[in-house]
Short mmCIF file of C-alpha atoms in Angstrom, two decimals:
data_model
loop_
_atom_site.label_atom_id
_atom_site.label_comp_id
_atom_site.label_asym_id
_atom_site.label_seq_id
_atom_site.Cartn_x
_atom_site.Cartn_y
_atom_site.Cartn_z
CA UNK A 1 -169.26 79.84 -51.78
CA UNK A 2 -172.12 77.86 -53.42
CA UNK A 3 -170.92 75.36 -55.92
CA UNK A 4 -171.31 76.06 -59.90
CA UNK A 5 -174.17 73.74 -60.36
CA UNK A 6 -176.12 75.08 -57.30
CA UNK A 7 -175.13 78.44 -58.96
CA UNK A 8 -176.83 77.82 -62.20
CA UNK A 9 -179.40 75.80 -60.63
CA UNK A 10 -180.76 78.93 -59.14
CA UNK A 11 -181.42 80.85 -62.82
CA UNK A 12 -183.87 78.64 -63.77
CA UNK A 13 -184.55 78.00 -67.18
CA UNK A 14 -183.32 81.56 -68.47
CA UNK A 15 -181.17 80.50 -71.12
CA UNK A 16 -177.13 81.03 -70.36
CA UNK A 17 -175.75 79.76 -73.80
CA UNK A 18 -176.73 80.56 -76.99
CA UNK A 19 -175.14 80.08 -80.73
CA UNK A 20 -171.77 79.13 -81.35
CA UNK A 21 -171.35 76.21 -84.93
CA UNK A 22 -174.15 74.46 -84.01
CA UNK A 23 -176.73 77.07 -82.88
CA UNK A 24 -176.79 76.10 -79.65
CA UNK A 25 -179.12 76.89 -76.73
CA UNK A 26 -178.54 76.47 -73.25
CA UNK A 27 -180.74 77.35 -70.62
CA UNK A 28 -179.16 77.65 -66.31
CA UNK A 29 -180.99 74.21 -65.24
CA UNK A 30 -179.67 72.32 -68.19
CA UNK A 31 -176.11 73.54 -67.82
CA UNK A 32 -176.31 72.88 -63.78
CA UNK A 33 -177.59 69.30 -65.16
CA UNK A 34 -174.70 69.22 -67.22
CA UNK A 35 -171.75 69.86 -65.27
CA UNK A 36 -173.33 67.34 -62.80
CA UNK A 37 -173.40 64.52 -64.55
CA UNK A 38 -169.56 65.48 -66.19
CA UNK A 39 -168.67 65.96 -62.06
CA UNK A 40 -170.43 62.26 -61.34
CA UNK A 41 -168.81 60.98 -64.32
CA UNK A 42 -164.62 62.25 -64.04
CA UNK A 43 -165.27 61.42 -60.37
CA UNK A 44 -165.68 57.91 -60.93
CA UNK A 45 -162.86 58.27 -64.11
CA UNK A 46 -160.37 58.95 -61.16
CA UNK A 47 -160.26 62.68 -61.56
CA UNK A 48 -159.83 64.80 -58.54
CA UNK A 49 -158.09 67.94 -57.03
CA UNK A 50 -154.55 67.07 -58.19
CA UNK A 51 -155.94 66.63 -61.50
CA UNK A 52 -154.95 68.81 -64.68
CA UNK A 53 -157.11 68.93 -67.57
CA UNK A 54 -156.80 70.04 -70.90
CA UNK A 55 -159.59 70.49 -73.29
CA UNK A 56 -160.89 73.00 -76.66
CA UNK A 57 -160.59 76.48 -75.25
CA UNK A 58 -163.71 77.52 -77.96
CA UNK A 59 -166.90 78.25 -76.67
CA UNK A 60 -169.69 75.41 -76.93
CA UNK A 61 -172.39 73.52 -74.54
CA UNK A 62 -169.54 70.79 -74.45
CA UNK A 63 -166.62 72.90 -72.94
CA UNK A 64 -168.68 75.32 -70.70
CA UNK A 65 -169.75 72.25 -68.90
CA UNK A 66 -165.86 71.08 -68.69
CA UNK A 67 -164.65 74.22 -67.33
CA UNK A 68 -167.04 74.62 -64.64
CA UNK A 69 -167.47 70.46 -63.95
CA UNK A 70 -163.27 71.20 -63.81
CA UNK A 71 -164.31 73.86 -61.24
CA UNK A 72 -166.50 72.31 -59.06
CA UNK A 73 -164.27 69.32 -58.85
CA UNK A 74 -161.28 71.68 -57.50
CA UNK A 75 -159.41 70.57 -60.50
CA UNK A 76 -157.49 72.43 -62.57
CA UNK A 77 -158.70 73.85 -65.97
CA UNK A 78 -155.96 73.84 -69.35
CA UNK A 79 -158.43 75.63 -71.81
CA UNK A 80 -156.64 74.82 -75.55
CA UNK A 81 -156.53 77.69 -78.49
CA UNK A 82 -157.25 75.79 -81.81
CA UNK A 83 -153.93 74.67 -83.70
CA UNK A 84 -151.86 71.71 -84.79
CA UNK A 85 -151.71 68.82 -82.30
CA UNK A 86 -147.94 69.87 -82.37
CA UNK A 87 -148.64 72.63 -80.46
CA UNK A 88 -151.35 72.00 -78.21
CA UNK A 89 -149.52 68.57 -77.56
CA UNK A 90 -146.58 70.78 -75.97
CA UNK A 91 -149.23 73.01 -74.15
CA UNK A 92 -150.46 70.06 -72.60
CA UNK A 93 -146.44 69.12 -71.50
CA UNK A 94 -146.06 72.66 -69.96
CA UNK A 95 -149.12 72.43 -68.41
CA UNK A 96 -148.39 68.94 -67.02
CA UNK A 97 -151.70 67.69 -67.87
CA UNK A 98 -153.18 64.30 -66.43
CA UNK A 99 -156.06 64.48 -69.16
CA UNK A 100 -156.68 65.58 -72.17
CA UNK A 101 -160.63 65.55 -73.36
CA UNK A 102 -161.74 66.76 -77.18
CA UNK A 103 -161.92 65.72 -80.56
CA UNK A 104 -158.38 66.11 -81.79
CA UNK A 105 -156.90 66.23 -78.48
CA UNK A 106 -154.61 63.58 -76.83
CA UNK A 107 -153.67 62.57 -73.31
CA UNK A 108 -149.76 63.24 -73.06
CA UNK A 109 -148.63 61.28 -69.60
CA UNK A 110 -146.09 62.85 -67.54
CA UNK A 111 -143.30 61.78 -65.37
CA UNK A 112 -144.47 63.04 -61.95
CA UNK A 113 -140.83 63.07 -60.94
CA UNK A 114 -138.92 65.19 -63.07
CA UNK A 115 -141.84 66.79 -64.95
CA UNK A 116 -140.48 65.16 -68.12
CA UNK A 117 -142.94 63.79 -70.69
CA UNK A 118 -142.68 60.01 -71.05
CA UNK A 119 -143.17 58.45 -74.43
CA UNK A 120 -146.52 59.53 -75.48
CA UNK A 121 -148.72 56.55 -76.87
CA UNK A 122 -150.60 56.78 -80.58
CA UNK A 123 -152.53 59.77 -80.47
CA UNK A 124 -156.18 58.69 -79.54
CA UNK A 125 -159.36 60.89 -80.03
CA UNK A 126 -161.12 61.48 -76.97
CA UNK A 127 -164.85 62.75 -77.93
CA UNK A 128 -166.55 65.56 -75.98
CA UNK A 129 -169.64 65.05 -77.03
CA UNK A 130 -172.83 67.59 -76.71
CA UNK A 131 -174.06 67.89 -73.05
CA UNK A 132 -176.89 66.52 -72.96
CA UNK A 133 -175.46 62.98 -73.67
CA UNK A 134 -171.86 64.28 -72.77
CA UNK A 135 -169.69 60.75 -72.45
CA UNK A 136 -166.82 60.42 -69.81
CA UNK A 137 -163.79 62.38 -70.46
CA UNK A 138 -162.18 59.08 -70.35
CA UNK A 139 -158.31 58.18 -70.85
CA UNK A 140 -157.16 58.77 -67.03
CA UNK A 141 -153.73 59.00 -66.89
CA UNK A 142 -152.49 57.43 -63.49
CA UNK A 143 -149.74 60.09 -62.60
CA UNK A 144 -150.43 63.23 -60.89
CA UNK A 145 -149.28 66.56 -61.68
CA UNK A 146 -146.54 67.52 -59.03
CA UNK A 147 -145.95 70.98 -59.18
CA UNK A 148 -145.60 73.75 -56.11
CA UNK A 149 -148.25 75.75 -57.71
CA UNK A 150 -150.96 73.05 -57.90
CA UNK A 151 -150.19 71.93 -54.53
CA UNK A 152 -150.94 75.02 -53.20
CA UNK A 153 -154.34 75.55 -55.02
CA UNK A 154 -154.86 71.85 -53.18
CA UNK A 155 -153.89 73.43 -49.58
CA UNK A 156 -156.40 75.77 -50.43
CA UNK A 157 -159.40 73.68 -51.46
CA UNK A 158 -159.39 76.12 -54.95
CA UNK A 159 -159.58 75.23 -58.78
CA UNK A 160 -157.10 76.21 -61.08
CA UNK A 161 -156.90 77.73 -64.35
CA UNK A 162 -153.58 77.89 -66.52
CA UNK A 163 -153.24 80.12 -69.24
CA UNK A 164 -151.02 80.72 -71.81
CA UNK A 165 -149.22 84.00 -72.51
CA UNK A 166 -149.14 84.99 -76.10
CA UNK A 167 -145.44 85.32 -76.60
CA UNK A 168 -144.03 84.73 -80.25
CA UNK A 169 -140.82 82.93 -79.85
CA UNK A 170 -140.19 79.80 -77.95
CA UNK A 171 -142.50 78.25 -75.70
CA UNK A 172 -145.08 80.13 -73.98
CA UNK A 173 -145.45 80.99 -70.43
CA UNK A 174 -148.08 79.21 -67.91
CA UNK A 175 -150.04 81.23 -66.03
CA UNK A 176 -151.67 79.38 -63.14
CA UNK A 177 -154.70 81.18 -61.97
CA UNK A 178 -156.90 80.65 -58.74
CA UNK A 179 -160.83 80.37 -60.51
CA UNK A 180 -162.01 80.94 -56.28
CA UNK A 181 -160.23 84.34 -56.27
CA UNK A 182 -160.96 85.20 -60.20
CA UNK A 183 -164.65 84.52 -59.13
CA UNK A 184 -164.98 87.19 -56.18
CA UNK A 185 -164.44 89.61 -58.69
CA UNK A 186 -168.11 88.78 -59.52
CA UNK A 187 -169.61 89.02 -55.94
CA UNK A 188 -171.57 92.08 -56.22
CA UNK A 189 -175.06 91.64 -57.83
CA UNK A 190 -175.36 93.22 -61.30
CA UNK A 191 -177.99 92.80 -64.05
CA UNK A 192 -176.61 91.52 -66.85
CA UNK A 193 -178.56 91.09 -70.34
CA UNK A 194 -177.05 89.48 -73.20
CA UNK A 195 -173.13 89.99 -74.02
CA UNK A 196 -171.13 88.39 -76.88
CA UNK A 197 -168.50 86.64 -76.08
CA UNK A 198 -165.43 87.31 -78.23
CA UNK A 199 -162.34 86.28 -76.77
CA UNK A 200 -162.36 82.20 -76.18
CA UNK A 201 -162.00 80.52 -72.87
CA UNK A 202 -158.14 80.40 -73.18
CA UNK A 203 -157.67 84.03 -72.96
CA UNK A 204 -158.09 86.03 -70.11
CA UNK A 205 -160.71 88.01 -71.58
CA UNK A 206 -162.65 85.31 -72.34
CA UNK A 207 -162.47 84.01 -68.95
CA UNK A 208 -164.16 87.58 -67.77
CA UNK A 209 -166.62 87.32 -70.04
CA UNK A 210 -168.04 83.91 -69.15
CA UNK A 211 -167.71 84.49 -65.30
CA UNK A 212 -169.40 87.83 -65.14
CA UNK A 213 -172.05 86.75 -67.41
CA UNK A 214 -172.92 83.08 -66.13
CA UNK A 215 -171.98 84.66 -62.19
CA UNK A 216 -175.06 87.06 -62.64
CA UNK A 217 -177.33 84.85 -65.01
CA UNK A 218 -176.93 87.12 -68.24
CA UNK A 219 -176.74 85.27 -71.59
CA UNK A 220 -173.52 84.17 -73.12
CA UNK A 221 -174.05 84.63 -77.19
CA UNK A 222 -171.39 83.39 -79.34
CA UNK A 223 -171.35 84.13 -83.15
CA UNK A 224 -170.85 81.41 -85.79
CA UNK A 225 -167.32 82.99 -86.15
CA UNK A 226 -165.48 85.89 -85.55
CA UNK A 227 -165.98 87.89 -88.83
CA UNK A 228 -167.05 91.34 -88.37
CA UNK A 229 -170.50 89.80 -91.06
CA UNK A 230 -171.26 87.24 -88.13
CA UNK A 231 -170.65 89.29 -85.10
CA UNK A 232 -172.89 92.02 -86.51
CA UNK A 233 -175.50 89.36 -87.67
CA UNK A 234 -175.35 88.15 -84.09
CA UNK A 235 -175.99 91.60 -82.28
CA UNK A 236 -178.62 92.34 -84.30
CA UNK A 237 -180.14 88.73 -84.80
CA UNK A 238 -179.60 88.24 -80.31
CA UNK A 239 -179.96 92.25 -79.60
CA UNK A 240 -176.52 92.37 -77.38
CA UNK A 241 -176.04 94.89 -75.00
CA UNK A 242 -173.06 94.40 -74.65
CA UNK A 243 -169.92 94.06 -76.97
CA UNK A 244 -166.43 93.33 -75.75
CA UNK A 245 -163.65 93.25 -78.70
CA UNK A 246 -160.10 94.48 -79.61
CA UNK A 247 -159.22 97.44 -81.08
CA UNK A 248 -158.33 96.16 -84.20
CA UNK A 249 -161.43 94.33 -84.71
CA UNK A 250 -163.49 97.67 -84.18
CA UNK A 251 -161.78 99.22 -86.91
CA UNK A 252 -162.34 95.83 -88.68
CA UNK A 253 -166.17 96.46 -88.46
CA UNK A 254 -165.55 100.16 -89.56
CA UNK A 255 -163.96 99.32 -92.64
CA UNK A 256 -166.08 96.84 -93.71
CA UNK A 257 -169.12 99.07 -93.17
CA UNK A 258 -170.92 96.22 -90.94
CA UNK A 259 -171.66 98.93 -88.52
CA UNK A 260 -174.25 100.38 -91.40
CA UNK A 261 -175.92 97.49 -92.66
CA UNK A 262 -177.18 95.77 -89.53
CA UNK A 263 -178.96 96.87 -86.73
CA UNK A 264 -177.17 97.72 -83.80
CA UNK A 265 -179.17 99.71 -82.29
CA UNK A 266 -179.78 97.35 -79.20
CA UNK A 267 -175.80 97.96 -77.93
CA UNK A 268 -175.32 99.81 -74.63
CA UNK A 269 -171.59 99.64 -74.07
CA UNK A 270 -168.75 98.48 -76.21
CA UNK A 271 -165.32 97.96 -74.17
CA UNK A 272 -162.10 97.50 -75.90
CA UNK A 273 -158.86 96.28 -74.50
CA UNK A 274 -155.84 93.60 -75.07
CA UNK A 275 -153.91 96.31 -77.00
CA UNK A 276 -153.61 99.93 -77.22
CA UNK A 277 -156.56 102.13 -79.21
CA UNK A 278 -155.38 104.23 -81.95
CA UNK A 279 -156.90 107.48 -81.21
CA UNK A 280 -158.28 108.09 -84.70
CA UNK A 281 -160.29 104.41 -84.58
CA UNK A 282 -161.51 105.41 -81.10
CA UNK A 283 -163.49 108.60 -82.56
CA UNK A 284 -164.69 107.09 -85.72
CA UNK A 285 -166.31 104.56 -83.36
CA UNK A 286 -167.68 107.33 -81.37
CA UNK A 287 -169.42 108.79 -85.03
CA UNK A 288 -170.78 105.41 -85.87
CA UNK A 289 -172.05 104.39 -82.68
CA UNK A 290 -173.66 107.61 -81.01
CA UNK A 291 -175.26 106.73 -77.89
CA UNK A 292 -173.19 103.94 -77.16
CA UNK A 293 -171.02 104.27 -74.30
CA UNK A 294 -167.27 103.06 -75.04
CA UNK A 295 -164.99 101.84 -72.15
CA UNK A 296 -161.24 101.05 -72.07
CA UNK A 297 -160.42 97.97 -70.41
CA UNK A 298 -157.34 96.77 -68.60
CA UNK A 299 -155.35 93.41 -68.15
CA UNK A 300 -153.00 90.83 -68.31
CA UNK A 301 -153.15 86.80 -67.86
CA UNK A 302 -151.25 87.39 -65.16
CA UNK A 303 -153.53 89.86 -63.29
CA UNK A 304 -156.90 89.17 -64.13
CA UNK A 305 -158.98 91.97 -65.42
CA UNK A 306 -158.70 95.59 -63.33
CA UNK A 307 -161.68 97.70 -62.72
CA UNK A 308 -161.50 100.67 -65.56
CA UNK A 309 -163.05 103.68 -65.63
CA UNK A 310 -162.64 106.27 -69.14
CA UNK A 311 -162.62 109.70 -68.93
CA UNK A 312 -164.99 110.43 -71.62
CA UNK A 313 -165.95 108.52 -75.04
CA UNK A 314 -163.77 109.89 -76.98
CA UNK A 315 -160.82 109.56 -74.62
CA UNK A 316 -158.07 107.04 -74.09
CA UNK A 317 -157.40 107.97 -70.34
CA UNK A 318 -158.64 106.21 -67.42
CA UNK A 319 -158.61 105.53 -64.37
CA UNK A 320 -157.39 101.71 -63.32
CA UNK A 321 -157.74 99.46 -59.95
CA UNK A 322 -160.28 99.96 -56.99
CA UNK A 323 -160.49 97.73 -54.16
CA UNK A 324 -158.51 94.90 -54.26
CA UNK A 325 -155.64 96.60 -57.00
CA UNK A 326 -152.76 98.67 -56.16
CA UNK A 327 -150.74 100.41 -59.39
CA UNK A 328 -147.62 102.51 -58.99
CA UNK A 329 -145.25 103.99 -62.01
CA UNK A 330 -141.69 102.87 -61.92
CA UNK A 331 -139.89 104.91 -65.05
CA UNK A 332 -143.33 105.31 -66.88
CA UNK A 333 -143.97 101.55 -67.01
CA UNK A 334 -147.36 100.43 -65.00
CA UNK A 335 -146.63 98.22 -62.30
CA UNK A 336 -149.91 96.54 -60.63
CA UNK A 337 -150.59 94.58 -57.34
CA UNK A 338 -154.20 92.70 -57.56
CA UNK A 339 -155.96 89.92 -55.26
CA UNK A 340 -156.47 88.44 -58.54
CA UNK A 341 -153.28 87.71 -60.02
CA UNK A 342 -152.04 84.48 -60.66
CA UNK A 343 -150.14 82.08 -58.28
CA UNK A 344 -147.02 82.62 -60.69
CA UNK A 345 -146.05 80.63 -63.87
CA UNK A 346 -145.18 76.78 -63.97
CA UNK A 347 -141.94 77.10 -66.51
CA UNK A 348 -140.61 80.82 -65.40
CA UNK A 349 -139.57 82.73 -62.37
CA UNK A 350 -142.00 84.84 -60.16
CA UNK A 351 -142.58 88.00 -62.11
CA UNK A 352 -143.80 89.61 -58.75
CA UNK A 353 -141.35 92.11 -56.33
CA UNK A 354 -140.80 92.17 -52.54
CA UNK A 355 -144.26 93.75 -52.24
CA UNK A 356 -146.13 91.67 -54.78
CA UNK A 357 -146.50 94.09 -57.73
CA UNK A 358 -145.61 93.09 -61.29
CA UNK A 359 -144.13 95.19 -63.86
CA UNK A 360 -146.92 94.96 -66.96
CA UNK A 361 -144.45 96.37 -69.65
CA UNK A 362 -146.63 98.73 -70.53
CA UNK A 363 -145.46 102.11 -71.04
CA UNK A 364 -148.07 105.28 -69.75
CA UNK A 365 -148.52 108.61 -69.67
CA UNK A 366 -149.94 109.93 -65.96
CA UNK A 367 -152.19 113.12 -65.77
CA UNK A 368 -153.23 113.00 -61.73
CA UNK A 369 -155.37 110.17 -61.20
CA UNK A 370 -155.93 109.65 -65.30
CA UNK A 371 -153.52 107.44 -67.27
CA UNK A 372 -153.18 106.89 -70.87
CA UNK A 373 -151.41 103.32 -72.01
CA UNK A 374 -149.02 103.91 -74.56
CA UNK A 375 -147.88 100.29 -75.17
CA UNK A 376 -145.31 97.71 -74.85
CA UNK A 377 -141.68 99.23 -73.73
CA UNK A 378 -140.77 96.41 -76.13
CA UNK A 379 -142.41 97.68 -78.87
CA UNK A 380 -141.51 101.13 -78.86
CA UNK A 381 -138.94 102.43 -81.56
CA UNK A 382 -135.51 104.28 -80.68
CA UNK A 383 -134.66 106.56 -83.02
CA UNK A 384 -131.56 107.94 -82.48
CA UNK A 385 -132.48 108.45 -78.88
CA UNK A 386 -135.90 109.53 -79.20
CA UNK A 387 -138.30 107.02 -78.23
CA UNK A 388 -141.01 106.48 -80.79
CA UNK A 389 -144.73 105.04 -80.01
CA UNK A 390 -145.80 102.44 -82.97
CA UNK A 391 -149.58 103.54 -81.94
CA UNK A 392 -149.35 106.46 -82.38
CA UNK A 393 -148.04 106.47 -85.65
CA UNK A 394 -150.47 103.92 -86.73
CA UNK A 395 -153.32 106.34 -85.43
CA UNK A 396 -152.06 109.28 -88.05
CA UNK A 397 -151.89 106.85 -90.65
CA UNK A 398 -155.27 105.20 -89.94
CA UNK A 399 -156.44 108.95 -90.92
CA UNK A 400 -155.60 108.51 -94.27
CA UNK A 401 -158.60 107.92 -96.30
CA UNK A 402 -156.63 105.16 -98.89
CA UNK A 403 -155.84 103.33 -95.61
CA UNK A 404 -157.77 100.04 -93.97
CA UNK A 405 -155.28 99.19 -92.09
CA UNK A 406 -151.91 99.94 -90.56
CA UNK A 407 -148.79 98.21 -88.46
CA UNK A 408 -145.70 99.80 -87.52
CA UNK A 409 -142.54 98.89 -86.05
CA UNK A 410 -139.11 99.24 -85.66
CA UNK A 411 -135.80 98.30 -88.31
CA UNK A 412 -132.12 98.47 -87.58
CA UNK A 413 -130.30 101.37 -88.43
CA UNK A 414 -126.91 101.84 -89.08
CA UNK A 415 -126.61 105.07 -88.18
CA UNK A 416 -130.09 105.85 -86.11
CA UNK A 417 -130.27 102.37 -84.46
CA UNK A 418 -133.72 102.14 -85.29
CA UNK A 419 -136.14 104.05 -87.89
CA UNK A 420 -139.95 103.34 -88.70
CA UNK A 421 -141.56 100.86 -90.53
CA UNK A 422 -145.15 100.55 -91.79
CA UNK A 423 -146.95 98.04 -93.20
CA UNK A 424 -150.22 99.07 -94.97
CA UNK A 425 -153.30 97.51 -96.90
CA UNK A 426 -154.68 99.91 -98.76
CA UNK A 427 -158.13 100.27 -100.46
CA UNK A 428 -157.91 102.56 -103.94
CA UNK A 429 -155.26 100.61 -105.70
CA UNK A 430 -152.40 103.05 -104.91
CA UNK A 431 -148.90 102.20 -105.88
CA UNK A 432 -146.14 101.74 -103.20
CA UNK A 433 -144.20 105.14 -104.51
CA UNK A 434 -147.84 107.09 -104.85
CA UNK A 435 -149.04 106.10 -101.18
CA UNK A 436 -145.21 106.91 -100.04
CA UNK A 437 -145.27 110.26 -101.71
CA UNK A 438 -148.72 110.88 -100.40
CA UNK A 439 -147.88 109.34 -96.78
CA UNK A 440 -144.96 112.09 -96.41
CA UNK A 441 -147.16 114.82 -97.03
CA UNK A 442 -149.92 113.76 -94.85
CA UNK A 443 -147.43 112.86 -91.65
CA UNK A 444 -145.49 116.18 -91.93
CA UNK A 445 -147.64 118.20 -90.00
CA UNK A 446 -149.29 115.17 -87.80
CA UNK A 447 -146.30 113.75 -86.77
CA UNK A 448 -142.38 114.32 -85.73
CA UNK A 449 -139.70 113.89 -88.27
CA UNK A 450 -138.31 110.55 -86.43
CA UNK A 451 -141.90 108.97 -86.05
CA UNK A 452 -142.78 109.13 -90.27
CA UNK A 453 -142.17 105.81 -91.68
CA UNK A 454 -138.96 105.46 -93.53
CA UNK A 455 -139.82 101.73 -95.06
CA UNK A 456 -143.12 101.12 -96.51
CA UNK A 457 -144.50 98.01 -97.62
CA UNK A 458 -148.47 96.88 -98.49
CA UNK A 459 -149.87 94.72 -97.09
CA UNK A 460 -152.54 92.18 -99.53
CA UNK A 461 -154.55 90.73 -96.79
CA UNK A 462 -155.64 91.64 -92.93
CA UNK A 463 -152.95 92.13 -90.96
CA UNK A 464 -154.35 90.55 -87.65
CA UNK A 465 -153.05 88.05 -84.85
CA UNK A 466 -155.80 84.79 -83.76
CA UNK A 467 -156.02 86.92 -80.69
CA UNK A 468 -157.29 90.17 -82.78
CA UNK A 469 -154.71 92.22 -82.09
CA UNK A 470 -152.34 94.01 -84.60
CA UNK A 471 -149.27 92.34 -86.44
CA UNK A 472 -146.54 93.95 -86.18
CA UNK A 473 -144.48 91.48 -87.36
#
């Protein structure tokens, strides 16, 4: 397998990188020339396979150069989500990082025995600067990462990648991914033109983005941020072909009416995934963008991204796997077997069975080879025995023409155990008692008794996760 720079190398001067803050643009030979010089210059810094490196997960000439200098180096790559340096501070613990490289970033050593964190020194800012003059990622700290995991990416000769699940209580869980395997995904030839890249580097997403683009010498366009005004700006200012986003940012861009006043009209495909679609968002898409084919997409940090297939536009079944993925049902929940699922996770226990598949939590619906995702088995609502899905519910509501947006979840019940709870933002100015009286009348035909909301709130401002997804709450 050719190395990343020789991969680059080999597009030319087509340009691979383009926008982000500062406008940037990248073309194949300067990013080859990049990662070079960052290999030359962590080489001599003391980095090598056992090392672990943290650094900004968002997309710029600076950290597209880390990742793949990482790669090439048979490293292992700790892409960071923006936050406090609280929190990326304990990422970097979990991780058991030997470096840390960024602006606001700092090097947290680790006790290679124990995997305890020793007494961290002052916090020290360790520039990435741009690419073409990138400096040394500096700050080496002298113990190695000693974990079962990373040794066996070592065995293998392989890079690493750990990611972060995006669980909300406690600490989350480390994926550690092999970037080899994740990249023979990519070995068949395709022409790729320009795609946006939405997700950032430390989500899974993300990570398929930027390796099917940059495998197959498309362009990587990033918007100056993530507001459906920029991302539309940047498809028609770039003419994307390609646009891969969340469900709830779709119906971001439909309520905001971006999809009308800018020019689209160079999108081919639009693929959604990372949560369930709400059937009613998925054919208002289908009226605004005619023309445009829409694909489902499936996967987890922990298995890579699946080959999907949809049914048809305006349908939420498809078809999942394809060489090298194996899915069976176990009481409706989709369990999957992939060549591209992670090693395991550095602070939790295997996830996997006897026969390697992994139980995704995801609850479907089967029709022959055609499967619908429902969502999360931990999200569903039991009331009084009757299993309730929140998307659904959220679907019927998001027909409601006084609606933007909707999230809905379950509440203890006394007597039901559980009973329905919506969250709305609303756009006419409604009261909480008129959009309750007019909710009831609207769900009692679309919906079962048990699935209307019983507790209503609004909601005064977007009710979306940093990962675009709904919030529950």
């Amino acid at each position: 397998m050719n190395s990343w720079q020789q991969t680059f190398a080999g597009h030319g001067d087509h340009p691979a990188f383009i926008g982000g803050s500062d406008d940037s643009r990248v073309t194949y030979r300067e990013l080859a020339e990049s990662v070079q010089r960052l290999c030359r210059e962590m080489a001599d810094a003391g980095v090598d396979a056992s090392s672990v490196i943290g650094f900004p997960g968002q997309y710029s000439q600076s950290s597209l150069a880390m990742f793949f200098a990482v790669a090439d180096l048979h490293a292992t790559a700790v892409p960071l989500p923006e936050g406090a340096d609280e929190r990326v501070g304990r990422l970097l613990e979990i991780a058991l990082a030997t470096h840390g490289v960024g602006d606001d970033w700092v090097c947290l050593p680790v006790s290679p025995a124990a995997g305890e964190t020793a007494n961290p020194s002052p916090p020290t800012p360790l520039p990435l600067k741009g690419a073409r003059g990138a400096s040394s990622p500096q700050e080496v700290v002298d113990q190695q990462a000693s974990h079962a995991l990373y040794e066996s990416l070592q065995q293998l000769g392989h890079a690493g990648l750990v990611l972060f699940t995006s669980g909300t209580t406690g600490d989350p869980k480390a994926a550690v991914q092999d970037i080899d395997r994740l990249r023979l995904r990519y070995a068949q030839h395709r022409d790729v033109g320009k795609m946006l890249a939405f997700m950032q580097m430390d989500h899974i997403g993300g990570i398929n983005t930027m390796l099917y683009v940059l495998t197959h010498g498309g362009t990587l366009v990033v918007p100056r941020t993530r507001s459906p005004q920029d991302v539309a700006a940047c498809i028609q200012e770039h003419h994307i072909e390609v646009l891969p986003v969340s469900p709830t940012f779709l119906n971001l861009m439909l309520i905001t009416g971006v999809i009308d006043q800018y020019d689209l009209s160079s999108l081919r495909r639009v693929t959604y995934g990372s949560e369930p679609m709400p059937e009613s968002v998925l054919k208002r898409l289908g009226e605004a963008l005619p023309g445009v084919d829409l694909l489902q997409t499936y996967g987890t940090t922990e298995m890579g991204i699946l080959k999907s297939k949809s049914e048809s536009n305006d349908s939420l079944w498809m078809k999942v796997g394809g060489d090298g993925y194996d899915t069976k049902i176990v009481d409706g929940r989709l369990w999957i077997r992939a060549h591209t699922a992670m090693l395991g996770y550095l602070n939790a226990p295997s996830p996997f069975d006897e026969d390697g598949y992994m139980d995704t939590g995801d609850e479907v619906e089967v029709r022959g080879q055609w499967m619908r995702v429902m969502g999360r088995k931990s999200e569903f609502i039991n009331v009084g025995g009757t299993k309730v899905s929140p998307v659904e519910v959220e679907s019927v509501l998001l027909e409601m023409p006084c609606v933007c947006e909707a999230a809905v979840s379950g509440m203890a019940h006394p007597l039901m155990g559980q009973i329905a709870k919506a969250t709305v933002r609303l756009n006419d100015g409604s009261t909480l008692g008129e959009f309750k009286s007019q909710m009831r009348k609207f769900c009692k035909d679309r919906l079962p008794p048990e699935a209307i909301p019983v507790k209503v709130s609004l909601a005064k401002t977007s009710m979306v996760t940093d990962r675009f997804k709904r919030a529950r709450g």
